[in-house]
PDB file of C-alpha atoms in Angstrom:
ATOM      1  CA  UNK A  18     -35.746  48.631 -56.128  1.00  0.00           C
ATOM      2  CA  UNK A  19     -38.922  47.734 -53.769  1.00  0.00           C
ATOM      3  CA  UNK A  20     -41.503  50.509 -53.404  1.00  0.00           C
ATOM      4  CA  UNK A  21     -44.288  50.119 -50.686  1.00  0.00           C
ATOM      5  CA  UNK A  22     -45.581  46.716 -52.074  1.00  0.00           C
ATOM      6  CA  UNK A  23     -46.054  44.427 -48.983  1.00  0.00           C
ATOM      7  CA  UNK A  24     -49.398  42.827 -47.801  1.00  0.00           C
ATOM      8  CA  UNK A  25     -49.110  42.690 -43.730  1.00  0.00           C
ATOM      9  CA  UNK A  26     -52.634  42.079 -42.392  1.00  0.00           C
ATOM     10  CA  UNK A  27     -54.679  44.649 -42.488  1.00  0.00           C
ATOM     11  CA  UNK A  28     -56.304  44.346 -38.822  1.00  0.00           C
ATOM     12  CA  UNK A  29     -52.535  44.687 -37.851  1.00  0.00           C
ATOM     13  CA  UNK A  30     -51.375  47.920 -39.846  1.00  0.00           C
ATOM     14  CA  UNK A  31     -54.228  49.936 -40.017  1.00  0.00           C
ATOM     15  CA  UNK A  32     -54.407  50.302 -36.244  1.00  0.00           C
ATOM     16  CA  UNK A  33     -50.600  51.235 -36.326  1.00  0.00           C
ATOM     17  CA  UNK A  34     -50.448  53.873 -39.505  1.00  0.00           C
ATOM     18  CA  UNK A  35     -51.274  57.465 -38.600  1.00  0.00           C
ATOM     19  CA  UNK A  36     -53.919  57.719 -41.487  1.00  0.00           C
ATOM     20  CA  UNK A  37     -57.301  56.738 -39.991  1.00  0.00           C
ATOM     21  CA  UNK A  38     -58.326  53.666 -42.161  1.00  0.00           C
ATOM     22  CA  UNK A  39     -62.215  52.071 -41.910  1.00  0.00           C
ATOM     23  CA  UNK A  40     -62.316  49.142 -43.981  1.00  0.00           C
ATOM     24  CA  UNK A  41     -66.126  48.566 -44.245  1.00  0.00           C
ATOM     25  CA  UNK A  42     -65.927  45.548 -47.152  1.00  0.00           C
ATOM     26  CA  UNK A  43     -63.433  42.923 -47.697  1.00  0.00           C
ATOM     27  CA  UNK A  44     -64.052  41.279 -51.499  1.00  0.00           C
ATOM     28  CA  UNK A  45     -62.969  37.807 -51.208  1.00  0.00           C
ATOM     29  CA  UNK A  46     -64.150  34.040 -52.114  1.00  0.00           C
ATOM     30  CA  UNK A  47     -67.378  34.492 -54.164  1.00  0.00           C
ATOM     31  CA  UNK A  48     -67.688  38.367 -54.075  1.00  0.00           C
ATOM     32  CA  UNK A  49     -64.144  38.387 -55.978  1.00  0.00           C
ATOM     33  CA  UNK A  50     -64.371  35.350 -58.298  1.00  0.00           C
ATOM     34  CA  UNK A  51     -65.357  34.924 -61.802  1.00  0.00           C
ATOM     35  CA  UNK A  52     -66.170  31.448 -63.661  1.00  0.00           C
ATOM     36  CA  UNK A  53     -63.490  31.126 -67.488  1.00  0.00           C
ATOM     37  CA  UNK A  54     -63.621  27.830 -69.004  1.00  0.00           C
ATOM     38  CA  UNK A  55     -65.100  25.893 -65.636  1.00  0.00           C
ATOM     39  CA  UNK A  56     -62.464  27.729 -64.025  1.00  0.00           C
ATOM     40  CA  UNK A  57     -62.531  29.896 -60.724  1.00  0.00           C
ATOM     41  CA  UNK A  58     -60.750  33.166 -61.881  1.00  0.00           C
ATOM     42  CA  UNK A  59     -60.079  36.167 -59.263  1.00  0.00           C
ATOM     43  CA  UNK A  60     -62.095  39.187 -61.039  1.00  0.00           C
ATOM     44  CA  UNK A  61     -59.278  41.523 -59.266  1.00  0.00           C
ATOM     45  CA  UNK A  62     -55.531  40.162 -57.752  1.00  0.00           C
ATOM     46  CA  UNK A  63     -54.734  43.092 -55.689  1.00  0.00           C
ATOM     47  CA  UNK A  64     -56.393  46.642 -54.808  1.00  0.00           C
ATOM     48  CA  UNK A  65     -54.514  50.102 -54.082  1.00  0.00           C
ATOM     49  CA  UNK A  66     -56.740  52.818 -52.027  1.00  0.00           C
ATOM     50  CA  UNK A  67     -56.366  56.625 -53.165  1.00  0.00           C
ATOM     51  CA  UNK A  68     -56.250  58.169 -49.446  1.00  0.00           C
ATOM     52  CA  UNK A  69     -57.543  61.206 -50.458  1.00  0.00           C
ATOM     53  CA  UNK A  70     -60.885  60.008 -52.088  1.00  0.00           C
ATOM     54  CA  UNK A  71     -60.909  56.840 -50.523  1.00  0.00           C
ATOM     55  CA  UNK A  72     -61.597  55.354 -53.708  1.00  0.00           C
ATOM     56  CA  UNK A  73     -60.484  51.847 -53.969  1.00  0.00           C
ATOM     57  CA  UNK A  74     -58.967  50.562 -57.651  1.00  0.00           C
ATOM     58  CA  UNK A  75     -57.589  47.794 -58.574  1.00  0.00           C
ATOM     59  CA  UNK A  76     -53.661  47.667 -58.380  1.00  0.00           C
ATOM     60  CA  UNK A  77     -50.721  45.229 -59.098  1.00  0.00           C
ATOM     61  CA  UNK A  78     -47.487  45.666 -56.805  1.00  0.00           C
ATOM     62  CA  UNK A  79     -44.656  43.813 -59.585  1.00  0.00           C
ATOM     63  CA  UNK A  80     -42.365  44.662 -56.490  1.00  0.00           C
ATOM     64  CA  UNK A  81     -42.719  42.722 -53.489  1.00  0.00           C
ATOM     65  CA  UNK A  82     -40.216  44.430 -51.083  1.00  0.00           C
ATOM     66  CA  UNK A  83     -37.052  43.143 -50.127  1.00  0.00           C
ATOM     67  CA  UNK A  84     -35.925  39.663 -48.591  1.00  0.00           C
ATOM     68  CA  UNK A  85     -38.280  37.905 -50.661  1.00  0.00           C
ATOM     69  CA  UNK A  86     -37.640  34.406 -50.811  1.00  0.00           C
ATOM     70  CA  UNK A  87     -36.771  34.977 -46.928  1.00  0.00           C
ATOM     71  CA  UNK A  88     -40.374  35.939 -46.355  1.00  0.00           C
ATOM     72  CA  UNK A  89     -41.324  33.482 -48.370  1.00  0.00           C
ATOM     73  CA  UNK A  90     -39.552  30.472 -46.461  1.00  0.00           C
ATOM     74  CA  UNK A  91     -41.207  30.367 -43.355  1.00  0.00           C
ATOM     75  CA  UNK A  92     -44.431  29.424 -44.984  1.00  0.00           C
ATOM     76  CA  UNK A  93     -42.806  27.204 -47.504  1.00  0.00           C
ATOM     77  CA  UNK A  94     -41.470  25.645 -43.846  1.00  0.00           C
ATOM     78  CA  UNK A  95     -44.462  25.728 -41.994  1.00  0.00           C
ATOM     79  CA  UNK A  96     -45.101  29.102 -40.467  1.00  0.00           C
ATOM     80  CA  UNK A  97     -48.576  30.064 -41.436  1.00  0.00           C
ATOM     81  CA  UNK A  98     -48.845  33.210 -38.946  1.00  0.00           C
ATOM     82  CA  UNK A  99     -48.893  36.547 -40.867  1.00  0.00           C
ATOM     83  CA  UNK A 100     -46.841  39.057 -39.597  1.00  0.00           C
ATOM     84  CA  UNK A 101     -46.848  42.625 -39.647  1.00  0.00           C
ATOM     85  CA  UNK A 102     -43.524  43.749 -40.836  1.00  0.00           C
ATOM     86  CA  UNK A 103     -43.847  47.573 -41.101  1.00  0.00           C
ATOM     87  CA  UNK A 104     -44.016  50.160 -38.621  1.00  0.00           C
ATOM     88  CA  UNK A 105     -45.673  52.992 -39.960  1.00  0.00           C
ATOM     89  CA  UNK A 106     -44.357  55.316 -36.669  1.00  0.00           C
ATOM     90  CA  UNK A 107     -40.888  54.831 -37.791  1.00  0.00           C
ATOM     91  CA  UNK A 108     -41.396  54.047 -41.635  1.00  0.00           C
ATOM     92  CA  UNK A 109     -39.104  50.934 -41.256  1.00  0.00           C
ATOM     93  CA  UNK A 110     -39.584  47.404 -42.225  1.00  0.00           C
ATOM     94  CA  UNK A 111     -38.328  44.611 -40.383  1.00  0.00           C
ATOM     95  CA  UNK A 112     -37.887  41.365 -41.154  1.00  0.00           C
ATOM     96  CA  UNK A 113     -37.134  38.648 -37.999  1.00  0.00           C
ATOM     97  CA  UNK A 114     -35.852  37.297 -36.386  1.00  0.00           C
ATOM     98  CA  UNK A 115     -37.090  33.539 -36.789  1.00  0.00           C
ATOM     99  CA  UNK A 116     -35.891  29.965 -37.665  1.00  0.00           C
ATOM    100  CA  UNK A 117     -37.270  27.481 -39.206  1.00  0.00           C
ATOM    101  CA  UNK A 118     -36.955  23.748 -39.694  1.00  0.00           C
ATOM    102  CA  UNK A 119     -34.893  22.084 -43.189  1.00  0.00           C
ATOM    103  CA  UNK A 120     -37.511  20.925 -45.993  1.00  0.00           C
ATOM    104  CA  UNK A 121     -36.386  17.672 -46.608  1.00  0.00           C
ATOM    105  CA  UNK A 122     -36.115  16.725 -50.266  1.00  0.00           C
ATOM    106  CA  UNK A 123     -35.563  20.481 -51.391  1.00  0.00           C
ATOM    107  CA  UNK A 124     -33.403  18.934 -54.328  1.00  0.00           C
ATOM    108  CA  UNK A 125     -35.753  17.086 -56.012  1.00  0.00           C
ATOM    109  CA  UNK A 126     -38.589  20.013 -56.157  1.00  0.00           C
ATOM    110  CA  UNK A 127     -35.380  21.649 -57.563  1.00  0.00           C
ATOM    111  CA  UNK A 128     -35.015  19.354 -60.175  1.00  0.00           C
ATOM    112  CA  UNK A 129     -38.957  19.271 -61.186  1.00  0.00           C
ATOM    113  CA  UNK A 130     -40.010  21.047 -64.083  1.00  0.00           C
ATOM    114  CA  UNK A 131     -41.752  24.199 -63.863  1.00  0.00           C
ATOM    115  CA  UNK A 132     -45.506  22.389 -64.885  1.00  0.00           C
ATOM    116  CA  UNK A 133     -44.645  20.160 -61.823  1.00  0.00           C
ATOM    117  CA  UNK A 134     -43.934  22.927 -59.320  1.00  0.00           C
ATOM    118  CA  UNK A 135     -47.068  24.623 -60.593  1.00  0.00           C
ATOM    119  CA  UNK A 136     -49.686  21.831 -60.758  1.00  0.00           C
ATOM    120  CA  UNK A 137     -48.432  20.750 -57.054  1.00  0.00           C
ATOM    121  CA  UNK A 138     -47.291  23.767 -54.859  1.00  0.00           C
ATOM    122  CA  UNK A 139     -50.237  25.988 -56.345  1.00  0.00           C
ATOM    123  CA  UNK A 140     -53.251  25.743 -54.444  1.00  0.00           C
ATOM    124  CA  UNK A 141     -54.880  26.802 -58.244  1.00  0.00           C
ATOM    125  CA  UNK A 142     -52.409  25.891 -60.682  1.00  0.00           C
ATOM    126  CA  UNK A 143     -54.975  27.129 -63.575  1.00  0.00           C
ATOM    127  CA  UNK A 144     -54.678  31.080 -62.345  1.00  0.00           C
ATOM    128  CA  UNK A 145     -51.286  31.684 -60.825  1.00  0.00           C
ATOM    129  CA  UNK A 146     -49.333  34.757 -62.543  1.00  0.00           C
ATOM    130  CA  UNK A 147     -46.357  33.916 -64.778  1.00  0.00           C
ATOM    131  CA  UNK A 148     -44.026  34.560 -62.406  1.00  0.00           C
ATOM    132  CA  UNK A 149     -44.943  31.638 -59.973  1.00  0.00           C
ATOM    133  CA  UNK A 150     -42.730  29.134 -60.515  1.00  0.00           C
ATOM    134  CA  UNK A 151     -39.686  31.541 -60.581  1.00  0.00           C
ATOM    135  CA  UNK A 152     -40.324  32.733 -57.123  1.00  0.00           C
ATOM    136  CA  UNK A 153     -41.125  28.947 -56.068  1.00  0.00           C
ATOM    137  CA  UNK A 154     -37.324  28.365 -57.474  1.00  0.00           C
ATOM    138  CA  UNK A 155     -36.259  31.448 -56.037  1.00  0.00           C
ATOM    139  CA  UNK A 156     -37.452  30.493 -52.020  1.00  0.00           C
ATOM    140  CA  UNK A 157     -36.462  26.767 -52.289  1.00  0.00           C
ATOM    141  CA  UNK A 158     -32.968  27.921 -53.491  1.00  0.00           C
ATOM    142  CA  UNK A 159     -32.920  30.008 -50.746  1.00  0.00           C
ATOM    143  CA  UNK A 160     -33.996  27.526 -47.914  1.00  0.00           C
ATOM    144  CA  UNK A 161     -31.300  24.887 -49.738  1.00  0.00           C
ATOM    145  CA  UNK A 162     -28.659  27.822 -48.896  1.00  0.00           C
ATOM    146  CA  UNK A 163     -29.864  28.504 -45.778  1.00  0.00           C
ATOM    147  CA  UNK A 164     -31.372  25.493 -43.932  1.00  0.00           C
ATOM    148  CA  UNK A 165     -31.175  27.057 -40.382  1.00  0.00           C
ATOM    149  CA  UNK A 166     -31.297  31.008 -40.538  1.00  0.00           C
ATOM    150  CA  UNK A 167     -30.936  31.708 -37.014  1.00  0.00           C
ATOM    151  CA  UNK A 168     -27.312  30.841 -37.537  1.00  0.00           C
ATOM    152  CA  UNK A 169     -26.821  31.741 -41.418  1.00  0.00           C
ATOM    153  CA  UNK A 170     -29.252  34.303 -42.043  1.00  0.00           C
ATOM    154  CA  UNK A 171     -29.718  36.435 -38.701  1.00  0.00           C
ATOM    155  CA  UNK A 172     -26.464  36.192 -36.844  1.00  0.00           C
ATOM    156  CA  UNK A 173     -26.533  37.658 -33.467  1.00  0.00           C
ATOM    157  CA  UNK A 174     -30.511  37.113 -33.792  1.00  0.00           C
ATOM    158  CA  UNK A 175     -30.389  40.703 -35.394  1.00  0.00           C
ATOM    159  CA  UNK A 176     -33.206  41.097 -37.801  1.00  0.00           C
ATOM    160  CA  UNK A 177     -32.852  42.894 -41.231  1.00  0.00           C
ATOM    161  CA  UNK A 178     -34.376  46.458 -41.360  1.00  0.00           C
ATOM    162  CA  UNK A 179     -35.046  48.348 -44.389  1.00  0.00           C
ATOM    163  CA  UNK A 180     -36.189  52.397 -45.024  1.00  0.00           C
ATOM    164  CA  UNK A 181     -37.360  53.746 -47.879  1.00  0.00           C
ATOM    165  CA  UNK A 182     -35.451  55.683 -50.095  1.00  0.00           C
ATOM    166  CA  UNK A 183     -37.360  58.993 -50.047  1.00  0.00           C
ATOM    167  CA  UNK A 184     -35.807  60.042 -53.672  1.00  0.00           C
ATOM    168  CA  UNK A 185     -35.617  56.537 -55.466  1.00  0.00           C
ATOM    169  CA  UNK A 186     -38.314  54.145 -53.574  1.00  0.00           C
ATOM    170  CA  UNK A 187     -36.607  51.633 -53.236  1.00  0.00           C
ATOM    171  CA  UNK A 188     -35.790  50.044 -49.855  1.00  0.00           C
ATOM    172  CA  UNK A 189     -32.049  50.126 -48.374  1.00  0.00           C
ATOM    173  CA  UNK A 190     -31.489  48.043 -45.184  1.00  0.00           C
ATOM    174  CA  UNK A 191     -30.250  50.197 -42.394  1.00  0.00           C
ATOM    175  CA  UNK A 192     -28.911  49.486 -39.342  1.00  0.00           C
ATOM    176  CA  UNK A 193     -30.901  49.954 -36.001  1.00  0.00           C
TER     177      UNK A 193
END
């Protein structure tokens, strides 16, 4: 079940969603880091906004929406453009289409313990939640299964769509 949990840009969504959103302050590098130990700790990992207040809190999102190792492969492969994956209008996410090239030698971060994945696919090994090296697993597993998803993963070049459940939360893929 995936509730509202992704993190498109926010220069990209907040012009789309109907809610008028001014984001005056963005808390990152220094402004959002704390020293433990002689290490550089973020003081908070993600934020949630109450809309009516605009109050902003801090929030964690265990759910990161659906297709996640998917998402996750085209910057595993290269892609480092973010992109904005719900339309507010419609309340649909979409996901591709795209492609992306084979990561050679896929089997032997496979075979690497979890400490190895950590200390060298983590940009701060020291910090990363618990559930890092799983999802690492997760998305190379998924780019050994599907080395070219134009062809294996969006046939037709149809990308996946998903709606929100309005009485679970969770997202269902739809057709469109």
């Amino acid at each position: 079940c995936s509730f509202i949990s992704f993190a498109p840009s926010p220069s990209e969504s907040f012009h789309k969603h109907p809610l008028e959103i001014d984001l005056t302050q963005s808390c990152v590098g220094e402004l959002n880091t704390m020293v433990r130990d002689d290490i550089n700790w973020p003081i908070i990992y993600g934020v949630g906004v109450n809309i009516k207040t605009g109050e902003i809190f801090p929030a964690n999102f265990p759910d990161k929406g659906p297709d996640l190792p998917l998402r996750m492969a085209r910057h595993f492969t290269g892609s480092h453009q973010v992109l904005d994956i719900y339309d507010a209008a419609v309340g649909m996410l979409r996901i591709g289409p795209f492609n992306y090239d084979p990561l050679r030698g896929v089997d032997l971060w496979l075979a690497q313990s979890d400490e190895f994945i950590l200390k060298h696919l983590s940009t701060s090994p020291e910090v990363e939640p618990p559930h890092f090296a799983m999802q690492v697993r997760a998305t190379l597993r998924y780019i050994q299964d599907n080395q070219f998803p134009a062809v294996t993963v969006f046939r037709n070049n149809n990308p996946h769509y998903f709606r929100r459940d309005e009485t679970t939360g969770c997202w269902t893929p739809v057709r469109y």
